[in-house]
Amino acid sequence: MKEPMKVTCIGAGNVGRAWAIKFAMGQCKTVLYDVSAEKLDLALRRIDESLSDIEAMGIGNSTELQSRISVTTSLQEAVRDASYIQESVPENTSLKTAVFHELDSLADDTTIIGSSTSEIPASDFCAELKGRQRCLVAHPLNPPYLIPLVELCPSPWTSETALTGALTFFRSIGQRPIVVQKEVSGFVANRMQLAVLAEAVSLISAGVCSPEDVDTAMRDGLAMRWLFMGPFETGHLNYSTGFSDYVSAYKDCHSKIVADLNIDYDTWTKETIESIDSSLSASTPHDQISQRQAWRDRKLMQLNRFLDGVAK
């Protein structure tokens, strides 16, 4: 019987522990590392809660998944014989640089090392590494065990072997990787997400609508189509003769709206952000966010179960 692949998760926060669940669901022997034993204890409790929901939804066996996840505060033990390492430490270039130096010195030469960074290009933290050719960004949307997208963004030095190996690995565990072909801040998904969020903040700042109405417009409008097709196919299907004619037909309308869009960060004033937070906190107080996160994840589990039966 083939020995399961060993995969290491560096950092036991929200993203790190979610990756641990995903790797366990992908049949991997998974080691979760953190410098803090307390954080590891908390991560295991949160993982157990998530696994209970996974089993209740009928998409995994909690006992089997638990058996594939172990924790350690020893970095050397964590990376020993690992085929793949996923770093998920806080979004700080200096910290990531230090962590990658350690990983590069301890991991086997053939081990691929990916970063969960949301914005920082790999060239910013792996340029001085001896093994920089095996490093890249592998940016998920959280939680990755329920959202299959992972953005692979190589640095100028990342080898084709490492990129191909990462693509093969993520596909093998059920993720849907895309390749970001050149380094750009925020990669693809975060840039699109932030463009929407920035315009939403601008609409609130201008008094056009309420935060609740923005969320309703997305949830009960745009997201209904974007759930199963992207913005390009949406436009393509919005016109009977295709995307080019759609753009041509709405050129004047689109150019007027685009010129009027405001995604300038200057609209993110303290007063505007606090008013949005106040609106959101009325329905989900800060001390109830973890419970709401669990609700979100259960909804995503239900959605995944539904989509499994829908032909792509």
PDB file of C-alpha atoms in Angstrom:
ATOM      1  CA  MET A   1       0.000   0.000   0.000  1.00  0.00           C
ATOM      2  CA  LYS A   2       1.360   3.414  -0.994  1.00  0.00           C
ATOM      3  CA  GLU A   3       2.521   5.593   1.907  1.00  0.00           C
ATOM      4  CA  PRO A   4       0.420   8.796   2.137  1.00  0.00           C
ATOM      5  CA  MET A   5       2.139  12.044   1.176  1.00  0.00           C
ATOM      6  CA  LYS A   6       3.350  14.147   4.099  1.00  0.00           C
ATOM      7  CA  VAL A   7       2.313  17.790   3.957  1.00  0.00           C
ATOM      8  CA  THR A   8       3.240  20.476   6.485  1.00  0.00           C
ATOM      9  CA  CYS A   9       1.242  23.557   7.468  1.00  0.00           C
ATOM     10  CA  ILE A  10       3.231  26.413   9.009  1.00  0.00           C
ATOM     11  CA  GLY A  11       1.074  28.582  11.272  1.00  0.00           C
ATOM     12  CA  ALA A  12      -2.036  27.482  13.190  1.00  0.00           C
ATOM     13  CA  GLY A  13      -4.289  30.483  12.569  1.00  0.00           C
ATOM     14  CA  ASN A  14      -7.535  30.519  10.586  1.00  0.00           C
ATOM     15  CA  VAL A  15      -5.826  29.805   7.262  1.00  0.00           C
ATOM     16  CA  GLY A  16      -3.281  27.279   8.511  1.00  0.00           C
ATOM     17  CA  ARG A  17      -5.795  25.092  10.280  1.00  0.00           C
ATOM     18  CA  ALA A  18      -8.184  25.274   7.300  1.00  0.00           C
ATOM     19  CA  TRP A  19      -5.355  24.070   5.042  1.00  0.00           C
ATOM     20  CA  ALA A  20      -4.698  21.219   7.491  1.00  0.00           C
ATOM     21  CA  ILE A  21      -8.302  20.082   7.093  1.00  0.00           C
ATOM     22  CA  LYS A  22      -8.046  20.297   3.300  1.00  0.00           C
ATOM     23  CA  PHE A  23      -4.834  18.301   3.162  1.00  0.00           C
ATOM     24  CA  ALA A  24      -6.325  15.653   5.459  1.00  0.00           C
ATOM     25  CA  MET A  25      -9.383  15.468   3.194  1.00  0.00           C
ATOM     26  CA  GLY A  26      -6.914  14.951   0.338  1.00  0.00           C
ATOM     27  CA  GLN A  27      -5.571  11.777   2.020  1.00  0.00           C
ATOM     28  CA  CYS A  28      -2.340  13.480   3.162  1.00  0.00           C
ATOM     29  CA  LYS A  29      -0.459  12.864   6.386  1.00  0.00           C
ATOM     30  CA  THR A  30      -0.702  16.424   7.700  1.00  0.00           C
ATOM     31  CA  VAL A  31       1.482  18.140  10.292  1.00  0.00           C
ATOM     32  CA  LEU A  32       0.390  21.507  11.707  1.00  0.00           C
ATOM     33  CA  TYR A  33       3.244  23.579  13.162  1.00  0.00           C
ATOM     34  CA  ASP A  34       3.253  26.677  15.330  1.00  0.00           C
ATOM     35  CA  VAL A  35       5.689  28.159  17.831  1.00  0.00           C
ATOM     36  CA  SER A  36       2.840  28.381  20.354  1.00  0.00           C
ATOM     37  CA  ALA A  37       1.488  25.221  21.998  1.00  0.00           C
ATOM     38  CA  GLU A  38      -1.551  27.244  23.094  1.00  0.00           C
ATOM     39  CA  LYS A  39      -2.336  28.194  19.490  1.00  0.00           C
ATOM     40  CA  LEU A  40      -2.027  24.553  18.478  1.00  0.00           C
ATOM     41  CA  ASP A  41      -4.434  23.503  21.240  1.00  0.00           C
ATOM     42  CA  LEU A  42      -6.934  26.128  20.079  1.00  0.00           C
ATOM     43  CA  ALA A  43      -6.448  25.083  16.455  1.00  0.00           C
ATOM     44  CA  LEU A  44      -7.172  21.441  17.306  1.00  0.00           C
ATOM     45  CA  ARG A  45     -10.376  22.424  19.110  1.00  0.00           C
ATOM     46  CA  ARG A  46     -11.506  24.493  16.142  1.00  0.00           C
ATOM     47  CA  ILE A  47     -10.523  21.709  13.737  1.00  0.00           C
ATOM     48  CA  ASP A  48     -12.570  19.199  15.755  1.00  0.00           C
ATOM     49  CA  GLU A  49     -15.583  21.539  15.585  1.00  0.00           C
ATOM     50  CA  SER A  50     -15.207  21.842  11.805  1.00  0.00           C
ATOM     51  CA  LEU A  51     -14.761  18.086  11.395  1.00  0.00           C
ATOM     52  CA  SER A  52     -17.949  17.465  13.369  1.00  0.00           C
ATOM     53  CA  ASP A  53     -19.819  19.711  10.931  1.00  0.00           C
ATOM     54  CA  ILE A  54     -18.148  17.961   7.994  1.00  0.00           C
ATOM     55  CA  GLU A  55     -19.316  14.569   9.258  1.00  0.00           C
ATOM     56  CA  ALA A  56     -22.830  15.873  10.003  1.00  0.00           C
ATOM     57  CA  MET A  57     -23.042  17.084   6.394  1.00  0.00           C
ATOM     58  CA  GLY A  58     -21.939  13.677   5.125  1.00  0.00           C
ATOM     59  CA  ILE A  59     -18.819  14.942   3.343  1.00  0.00           C
ATOM     60  CA  GLY A  60     -16.162  13.291   5.509  1.00  0.00           C
ATOM     61  CA  ASN A  61     -15.436  11.031   8.456  1.00  0.00           C
ATOM     62  CA  SER A  62     -14.232  13.075  11.425  1.00  0.00           C
ATOM     63  CA  THR A  63     -12.330  10.219  13.087  1.00  0.00           C
ATOM     64  CA  GLU A  64     -10.496   9.367   9.881  1.00  0.00           C
ATOM     65  CA  LEU A  65      -9.630  12.997   9.194  1.00  0.00           C
ATOM     66  CA  GLN A  66      -8.472  13.573  12.788  1.00  0.00           C
ATOM     67  CA  SER A  67      -6.138  10.606  12.474  1.00  0.00           C
ATOM     68  CA  ARG A  68      -4.328  12.299   9.581  1.00  0.00           C
ATOM     69  CA  ILE A  69      -3.595  15.556  11.463  1.00  0.00           C
ATOM     70  CA  SER A  70      -0.835  15.937  14.046  1.00  0.00           C
ATOM     71  CA  VAL A  71       0.708  19.022  15.628  1.00  0.00           C
ATOM     72  CA  THR A  72       4.189  20.025  16.744  1.00  0.00           C
ATOM     73  CA  THR A  73       6.174  22.998  18.002  1.00  0.00           C
ATOM     74  CA  SER A  74       9.356  21.578  16.418  1.00  0.00           C
ATOM     75  CA  LEU A  75       9.943  23.054  12.978  1.00  0.00           C
ATOM     76  CA  GLN A  76      12.572  20.439  12.164  1.00  0.00           C
ATOM     77  CA  GLU A  77      10.129  17.640  12.973  1.00  0.00           C
ATOM     78  CA  ALA A  78       7.356  19.369  11.049  1.00  0.00           C
ATOM     79  CA  VAL A  79       9.238  19.623   7.752  1.00  0.00           C
ATOM     80  CA  ARG A  80      11.166  16.351   7.897  1.00  0.00           C
ATOM     81  CA  ASP A  81      10.279  14.233   4.809  1.00  0.00           C
ATOM     82  CA  ALA A  82       7.517  16.654   3.768  1.00  0.00           C
ATOM     83  CA  SER A  83       6.673  16.628   0.060  1.00  0.00           C
ATOM     84  CA  TYR A  84       4.922  19.989   0.240  1.00  0.00           C
ATOM     85  CA  ILE A  85       4.946  22.846   2.783  1.00  0.00           C
ATOM     86  CA  GLN A  86       2.246  25.531   3.045  1.00  0.00           C
ATOM     87  CA  GLU A  87       3.273  28.657   4.975  1.00  0.00           C
ATOM     88  CA  SER A  88       0.409  30.652   6.567  1.00  0.00           C
ATOM     89  CA  VAL A  89       2.048  33.062   9.010  1.00  0.00           C
ATOM     90  CA  PRO A  90       0.818  36.685   9.413  1.00  0.00           C
ATOM     91  CA  GLU A  91       1.027  39.044   6.428  1.00  0.00           C
ATOM     92  CA  ASN A  92       4.431  40.545   7.159  1.00  0.00           C
ATOM     93  CA  THR A  93       7.285  40.503   4.642  1.00  0.00           C
ATOM     94  CA  SER A  94      10.066  40.392   7.238  1.00  0.00           C
ATOM     95  CA  LEU A  95       8.418  37.531   9.084  1.00  0.00           C
ATOM     96  CA  LYS A  96       7.822  35.556   5.890  1.00  0.00           C
ATOM     97  CA  THR A  97      11.432  36.132   4.821  1.00  0.00           C
ATOM     98  CA  ALA A  98      12.690  34.750   8.134  1.00  0.00           C
ATOM     99  CA  VAL A  99      10.322  31.766   8.022  1.00  0.00           C
ATOM    100  CA  PHE A 100      11.247  30.909   4.420  1.00  0.00           C
ATOM    101  CA  HIS A 101      14.953  31.043   5.285  1.00  0.00           C
ATOM    102  CA  GLU A 102      14.332  28.472   8.020  1.00  0.00           C
ATOM    103  CA  LEU A 103      12.169  26.301   5.800  1.00  0.00           C
ATOM    104  CA  ASP A 104      14.701  26.417   2.979  1.00  0.00           C
ATOM    105  CA  SER A 105      17.501  25.338   5.302  1.00  0.00           C
ATOM    106  CA  LEU A 106      15.529  22.496   6.937  1.00  0.00           C
ATOM    107  CA  ALA A 107      13.357  21.018   4.185  1.00  0.00           C
ATOM    108  CA  ASP A 108      14.480  18.410   1.664  1.00  0.00           C
ATOM    109  CA  ASP A 109      15.821  19.909  -1.566  1.00  0.00           C
ATOM    110  CA  THR A 110      12.869  18.527  -3.553  1.00  0.00           C
ATOM    111  CA  THR A 111      10.169  19.891  -1.216  1.00  0.00           C
ATOM    112  CA  ILE A 112       7.971  22.578  -2.776  1.00  0.00           C
ATOM    113  CA  ILE A 113       7.215  25.515  -0.469  1.00  0.00           C
ATOM    114  CA  GLY A 114       4.093  27.635  -0.985  1.00  0.00           C
ATOM    115  CA  SER A 115       2.882  30.761   0.790  1.00  0.00           C
ATOM    116  CA  SER A 116      -0.718  31.639   1.648  1.00  0.00           C
ATOM    117  CA  THR A 117       0.076  35.353   1.350  1.00  0.00           C
ATOM    118  CA  SER A 118      -2.840  37.494   0.181  1.00  0.00           C
ATOM    119  CA  GLU A 119      -0.752  40.215  -1.436  1.00  0.00           C
ATOM    120  CA  ILE A 120       3.033  39.860  -1.121  1.00  0.00           C
ATOM    121  CA  PRO A 121       4.867  38.518  -4.225  1.00  0.00           C
ATOM    122  CA  ALA A 122       7.163  35.561  -3.579  1.00  0.00           C
ATOM    123  CA  SER A 123      10.132  37.521  -4.929  1.00  0.00           C
ATOM    124  CA  ASP A 124       9.820  39.835  -1.895  1.00  0.00           C
ATOM    125  CA  PHE A 125      10.617  37.059   0.595  1.00  0.00           C
ATOM    126  CA  CYS A 126      12.535  34.348  -1.285  1.00  0.00           C
ATOM    127  CA  ALA A 127      15.035  36.320  -3.400  1.00  0.00           C
ATOM    128  CA  GLU A 128      18.030  35.464  -1.205  1.00  0.00           C
ATOM    129  CA  LEU A 129      17.233  31.795  -0.689  1.00  0.00           C
ATOM    130  CA  LYS A 130      19.506  29.058  -1.940  1.00  0.00           C
ATOM    131  CA  GLY A 131      16.410  27.066  -2.918  1.00  0.00           C
ATOM    132  CA  ARG A 132      14.333  29.959  -4.215  1.00  0.00           C
ATOM    133  CA  GLN A 133      13.480  27.976  -7.354  1.00  0.00           C
ATOM    134  CA  ARG A 134      11.129  25.719  -5.324  1.00  0.00           C
ATOM    135  CA  CYS A 135       9.168  28.601  -3.713  1.00  0.00           C
ATOM    136  CA  LEU A 136       5.941  30.213  -4.917  1.00  0.00           C
ATOM    137  CA  VAL A 137       2.687  31.759  -3.734  1.00  0.00           C
ATOM    138  CA  ALA A 138      -0.273  29.393  -3.228  1.00  0.00           C
ATOM    139  CA  HIS A 139      -3.022  31.807  -2.209  1.00  0.00           C
ATOM    140  CA  PRO A 140      -6.344  30.295  -1.092  1.00  0.00           C
ATOM    141  CA  LEU A 141      -9.749  31.749  -0.379  1.00  0.00           C
ATOM    142  CA  ASN A 142     -10.643  30.856   3.180  1.00  0.00           C
ATOM    143  CA  PRO A 143     -11.574  28.203   4.110  1.00  0.00           C
ATOM    144  CA  PRO A 144      -9.727  26.251   1.400  1.00  0.00           C
ATOM    145  CA  TYR A 145     -11.307  22.934   2.417  1.00  0.00           C
ATOM    146  CA  LEU A 146     -14.641  24.357   1.197  1.00  0.00           C
ATOM    147  CA  ILE A 147     -13.541  26.831  -1.515  1.00  0.00           C
ATOM    148  CA  PRO A 148     -11.453  25.051  -4.165  1.00  0.00           C
ATOM    149  CA  LEU A 149      -9.672  28.007  -5.796  1.00  0.00           C
ATOM    150  CA  VAL A 150      -5.936  28.335  -5.169  1.00  0.00           C
ATOM    151  CA  GLU A 151      -3.860  30.949  -6.995  1.00  0.00           C
ATOM    152  CA  LEU A 152      -0.355  29.805  -7.881  1.00  0.00           C
ATOM    153  CA  CYS A 153       1.957  32.736  -8.534  1.00  0.00           C
ATOM    154  CA  PRO A 154       5.608  31.882  -9.243  1.00  0.00           C
ATOM    155  CA  SER A 155       8.465  34.302  -8.693  1.00  0.00           C
ATOM    156  CA  PRO A 156      10.842  35.040 -11.591  1.00  0.00           C
ATOM    157  CA  TRP A 157      13.032  32.233 -10.196  1.00  0.00           C
ATOM    158  CA  THR A 158      10.401  29.565  -9.577  1.00  0.00           C
ATOM    159  CA  SER A 159      11.215  26.520 -11.685  1.00  0.00           C
ATOM    160  CA  GLU A 160       8.753  24.873 -14.062  1.00  0.00           C
ATOM    161  CA  THR A 161       9.292  21.700 -12.039  1.00  0.00           C
ATOM    162  CA  ALA A 162       8.067  23.387  -8.857  1.00  0.00           C
ATOM    163  CA  LEU A 163       5.103  25.063 -10.570  1.00  0.00           C
ATOM    164  CA  THR A 164       4.068  21.854 -12.332  1.00  0.00           C
ATOM    165  CA  GLY A 165       4.513  19.926  -9.102  1.00  0.00           C
ATOM    166  CA  ALA A 166       2.288  22.376  -7.224  1.00  0.00           C
ATOM    167  CA  LEU A 167      -0.375  22.207  -9.946  1.00  0.00           C
ATOM    168  CA  THR A 168      -0.336  18.410  -9.859  1.00  0.00           C
ATOM    169  CA  PHE A 169      -0.482  18.311  -6.069  1.00  0.00           C
ATOM    170  CA  PHE A 170      -3.386  20.715  -5.670  1.00  0.00           C
ATOM    171  CA  ARG A 171      -5.398  19.050  -8.414  1.00  0.00           C
ATOM    172  CA  SER A 172      -4.800  15.686  -6.742  1.00  0.00           C
ATOM    173  CA  ILE A 173      -6.459  16.874  -3.520  1.00  0.00           C
ATOM    174  CA  GLY A 174      -9.465  18.412  -5.263  1.00  0.00           C
ATOM    175  CA  GLN A 175      -8.442  22.074  -5.477  1.00  0.00           C
ATOM    176  CA  ARG A 176      -8.830  24.100  -8.680  1.00  0.00           C
ATOM    177  CA  PRO A 177      -5.552  25.973  -9.156  1.00  0.00           C
ATOM    178  CA  ILE A 178      -5.024  28.867 -11.537  1.00  0.00           C
ATOM    179  CA  VAL A 179      -1.627  30.245 -12.581  1.00  0.00           C
ATOM    180  CA  VAL A 180      -0.976  33.955 -12.089  1.00  0.00           C
ATOM    181  CA  GLN A 181       1.541  34.361 -14.880  1.00  0.00           C
ATOM    182  CA  LYS A 182       3.237  37.505 -13.608  1.00  0.00           C
ATOM    183  CA  GLU A 183       3.704  38.891 -10.117  1.00  0.00           C
ATOM    184  CA  VAL A 184       1.084  41.498  -9.224  1.00  0.00           C
ATOM    185  CA  SER A 185      -0.001  42.785  -5.831  1.00  0.00           C
ATOM    186  CA  GLY A 186      -3.061  40.887  -4.594  1.00  0.00           C
ATOM    187  CA  PHE A 187      -2.920  38.334  -7.441  1.00  0.00           C
ATOM    188  CA  VAL A 188      -6.300  37.804  -9.215  1.00  0.00           C
ATOM    189  CA  ALA A 189      -9.143  37.054  -6.792  1.00  0.00           C
ATOM    190  CA  ASN A 190      -8.191  39.664  -4.209  1.00  0.00           C
ATOM    191  CA  ARG A 191      -7.883  42.380  -6.846  1.00  0.00           C
ATOM    192  CA  MET A 192     -11.364  41.622  -8.176  1.00  0.00           C
ATOM    193  CA  GLN A 193     -12.757  41.312  -4.658  1.00  0.00           C
ATOM    194  CA  LEU A 194     -11.184  44.595  -3.553  1.00  0.00           C
ATOM    195  CA  ALA A 195     -12.469  46.446  -6.632  1.00  0.00           C
ATOM    196  CA  VAL A 196     -16.022  45.422  -5.678  1.00  0.00           C
ATOM    197  CA  LEU A 197     -15.469  46.245  -1.995  1.00  0.00           C
ATOM    198  CA  ALA A 198     -13.954  49.640  -2.818  1.00  0.00           C
ATOM    199  CA  GLU A 199     -16.924  50.646  -4.968  1.00  0.00           C
ATOM    200  CA  ALA A 200     -19.265  49.365  -2.249  1.00  0.00           C
ATOM    201  CA  VAL A 201     -17.526  51.581   0.339  1.00  0.00           C
ATOM    202  CA  SER A 202     -17.785  54.506  -2.087  1.00  0.00           C
ATOM    203  CA  LEU A 203     -21.548  53.960  -2.466  1.00  0.00           C
ATOM    204  CA  ILE A 204     -21.973  54.055   1.305  1.00  0.00           C
ATOM    205  CA  SER A 205     -19.744  57.128   1.607  1.00  0.00           C
ATOM    206  CA  ALA A 206     -21.857  58.914  -1.009  1.00  0.00           C
ATOM    207  CA  GLY A 207     -25.112  57.989   0.722  1.00  0.00           C
ATOM    208  CA  VAL A 208     -26.378  55.987  -2.251  1.00  0.00           C
ATOM    209  CA  CYS A 209     -27.573  52.993  -0.220  1.00  0.00           C
ATOM    210  CA  SER A 210     -27.131  51.138   3.066  1.00  0.00           C
ATOM    211  CA  PRO A 211     -24.532  48.434   3.799  1.00  0.00           C
ATOM    212  CA  GLU A 212     -27.396  45.932   4.051  1.00  0.00           C
ATOM    213  CA  ASP A 213     -28.581  46.868   0.552  1.00  0.00           C
ATOM    214  CA  VAL A 214     -25.073  46.453  -0.889  1.00  0.00           C
ATOM    215  CA  ASP A 215     -24.895  42.929   0.563  1.00  0.00           C
ATOM    216  CA  THR A 216     -28.404  42.191  -0.741  1.00  0.00           C
ATOM    217  CA  ALA A 217     -27.469  43.426  -4.229  1.00  0.00           C
ATOM    218  CA  MET A 218     -24.530  41.039  -4.263  1.00  0.00           C
ATOM    219  CA  ARG A 219     -26.098  38.038  -2.495  1.00  0.00           C
ATOM    220  CA  ASP A 220     -29.483  38.122  -4.220  1.00  0.00           C
ATOM    221  CA  GLY A 221     -28.285  39.567  -7.513  1.00  0.00           C
ATOM    222  CA  LEU A 222     -24.787  39.290  -8.915  1.00  0.00           C
ATOM    223  CA  ALA A 223     -23.747  36.272  -6.830  1.00  0.00           C
ATOM    224  CA  MET A 224     -26.657  34.223  -8.161  1.00  0.00           C
ATOM    225  CA  ARG A 225     -24.946  34.098 -11.560  1.00  0.00           C
ATOM    226  CA  TRP A 226     -21.366  34.395 -10.376  1.00  0.00           C
ATOM    227  CA  LEU A 227     -21.854  31.249  -8.316  1.00  0.00           C
ATOM    228  CA  PHE A 228     -21.550  29.083 -11.410  1.00  0.00           C
ATOM    229  CA  MET A 229     -20.056  31.358 -14.063  1.00  0.00           C
ATOM    230  CA  GLY A 230     -17.610  34.262 -14.105  1.00  0.00           C
ATOM    231  CA  PRO A 231     -18.060  37.865 -15.290  1.00  0.00           C
ATOM    232  CA  PHE A 232     -16.859  37.158 -18.826  1.00  0.00           C
ATOM    233  CA  GLU A 233     -19.317  34.324 -19.421  1.00  0.00           C
ATOM    234  CA  THR A 234     -22.026  36.425 -17.757  1.00  0.00           C
ATOM    235  CA  GLY A 235     -21.433  39.134 -20.360  1.00  0.00           C
ATOM    236  CA  HIS A 236     -21.181  36.562 -23.168  1.00  0.00           C
ATOM    237  CA  LEU A 237     -24.591  35.146 -22.262  1.00  0.00           C
ATOM    238  CA  ASN A 238     -26.132  38.580 -21.769  1.00  0.00           C
ATOM    239  CA  TYR A 239     -26.072  39.090 -25.541  1.00  0.00           C
ATOM    240  CA  SER A 240     -27.278  36.583 -28.096  1.00  0.00           C
ATOM    241  CA  THR A 241     -24.317  37.199 -30.407  1.00  0.00           C
ATOM    242  CA  GLY A 242     -21.591  37.009 -27.754  1.00  0.00           C
ATOM    243  CA  PHE A 243     -19.194  39.042 -25.668  1.00  0.00           C
ATOM    244  CA  SER A 244     -17.786  41.365 -28.362  1.00  0.00           C
ATOM    245  CA  ASP A 245     -21.249  42.462 -29.434  1.00  0.00           C
ATOM    246  CA  TYR A 246     -22.303  42.792 -25.780  1.00  0.00           C
ATOM    247  CA  VAL A 247     -19.428  45.199 -25.146  1.00  0.00           C
ATOM    248  CA  SER A 248     -20.176  47.128 -28.349  1.00  0.00           C
ATOM    249  CA  ALA A 249     -23.881  47.380 -27.627  1.00  0.00           C
ATOM    250  CA  TYR A 250     -23.342  48.734 -24.117  1.00  0.00           C
ATOM    251  CA  LYS A 251     -20.215  50.780 -24.849  1.00  0.00           C
ATOM    252  CA  ASP A 252     -21.768  54.163 -24.029  1.00  0.00           C
ATOM    253  CA  CYS A 253     -23.493  52.836 -20.927  1.00  0.00           C
ATOM    254  CA  HIS A 254     -20.398  51.030 -19.677  1.00  0.00           C
ATOM    255  CA  SER A 255     -18.022  53.931 -20.352  1.00  0.00           C
ATOM    256  CA  LYS A 256     -20.297  56.297 -18.427  1.00  0.00           C
ATOM    257  CA  ILE A 257     -20.503  53.967 -15.424  1.00  0.00           C
ATOM    258  CA  VAL A 258     -16.784  53.132 -15.436  1.00  0.00           C
ATOM    259  CA  ALA A 259     -15.926  56.840 -15.505  1.00  0.00           C
ATOM    260  CA  ASP A 260     -18.199  57.353 -12.506  1.00  0.00           C
ATOM    261  CA  LEU A 261     -16.825  54.472 -10.435  1.00  0.00           C
ATOM    262  CA  ASN A 262     -14.870  55.479  -7.364  1.00  0.00           C
ATOM    263  CA  ILE A 263     -12.428  52.916  -6.023  1.00  0.00           C
ATOM    264  CA  ASP A 264     -10.137  55.547  -4.526  1.00  0.00           C
ATOM    265  CA  TYR A 265      -9.038  54.573  -1.018  1.00  0.00           C
ATOM    266  CA  ASP A 266      -9.749  58.165   0.065  1.00  0.00           C
ATOM    267  CA  THR A 267     -13.407  57.191   0.415  1.00  0.00           C
ATOM    268  CA  TRP A 268     -12.449  54.704   3.164  1.00  0.00           C
ATOM    269  CA  THR A 269     -12.765  57.351   5.858  1.00  0.00           C
ATOM    270  CA  LYS A 270     -12.856  56.420   9.547  1.00  0.00           C
ATOM    271  CA  GLU A 271     -16.461  57.590   9.752  1.00  0.00           C
ATOM    272  CA  THR A 272     -17.576  55.533   6.740  1.00  0.00           C
ATOM    273  CA  ILE A 273     -15.842  52.354   7.920  1.00  0.00           C
ATOM    274  CA  GLU A 274     -17.241  52.749  11.432  1.00  0.00           C
ATOM    275  CA  SER A 275     -20.763  53.246  10.054  1.00  0.00           C
ATOM    276  CA  ILE A 276     -20.439  50.038   8.003  1.00  0.00           C
ATOM    277  CA  ASP A 277     -19.044  48.167  11.024  1.00  0.00           C
ATOM    278  CA  SER A 278     -21.903  49.448  13.186  1.00  0.00           C
ATOM    279  CA  SER A 279     -24.448  48.184  10.659  1.00  0.00           C
ATOM    280  CA  LEU A 280     -22.808  44.758  10.442  1.00  0.00           C
ATOM    281  CA  SER A 281     -22.335  44.495  14.198  1.00  0.00           C
ATOM    282  CA  ALA A 282     -26.043  45.027  14.765  1.00  0.00           C
ATOM    283  CA  SER A 283     -26.652  41.588  13.235  1.00  0.00           C
ATOM    284  CA  THR A 284     -23.315  39.958  14.111  1.00  0.00           C
ATOM    285  CA  PRO A 285     -21.633  41.450  17.203  1.00  0.00           C
ATOM    286  CA  HIS A 286     -17.853  41.060  17.320  1.00  0.00           C
ATOM    287  CA  ASP A 287     -18.058  38.405  20.035  1.00  0.00           C
ATOM    288  CA  GLN A 288     -20.299  36.301  17.789  1.00  0.00           C
ATOM    289  CA  ILE A 289     -18.101  36.347  14.677  1.00  0.00           C
ATOM    290  CA  SER A 290     -16.624  32.876  15.343  1.00  0.00           C
ATOM    291  CA  GLN A 291     -20.150  31.419  15.539  1.00  0.00           C
ATOM    292  CA  ARG A 292     -21.071  33.202  12.320  1.00  0.00           C
ATOM    293  CA  GLN A 293     -17.917  31.827  10.686  1.00  0.00           C
ATOM    294  CA  ALA A 294     -19.104  28.330  11.600  1.00  0.00           C
ATOM    295  CA  TRP A 295     -22.509  29.174  10.082  1.00  0.00           C
ATOM    296  CA  ARG A 296     -20.740  30.356   6.907  1.00  0.00           C
ATOM    297  CA  ASP A 297     -18.774  27.141   6.710  1.00  0.00           C
ATOM    298  CA  ARG A 298     -21.892  24.986   7.147  1.00  0.00           C
ATOM    299  CA  LYS A 299     -23.564  26.923   4.329  1.00  0.00           C
ATOM    300  CA  LEU A 300     -20.503  26.309   2.156  1.00  0.00           C
ATOM    301  CA  MET A 301     -20.685  22.592   3.011  1.00  0.00           C
ATOM    302  CA  GLN A 302     -24.327  22.499   1.921  1.00  0.00           C
ATOM    303  CA  LEU A 303     -23.418  24.373  -1.249  1.00  0.00           C
ATOM    304  CA  ASN A 304     -20.560  21.987  -2.024  1.00  0.00           C
ATOM    305  CA  ARG A 305     -22.837  19.010  -1.533  1.00  0.00           C
ATOM    306  CA  PHE A 306     -25.383  20.563  -3.905  1.00  0.00           C
ATOM    307  CA  LEU A 307     -22.783  21.492  -6.523  1.00  0.00           C
ATOM    308  CA  ASP A 308     -21.360  17.966  -6.467  1.00  0.00           C
ATOM    309  CA  GLY A 309     -24.583  16.885  -8.129  1.00  0.00           C
ATOM    310  CA  VAL A 310     -24.607  19.665 -10.725  1.00  0.00           C
ATOM    311  CA  ALA A 311     -22.731  19.172 -14.000  1.00  0.00           C
ATOM    312  CA  LYS A 312     -20.170  21.874 -14.630  1.00  0.00           C
TER     313      LYS A 312
END
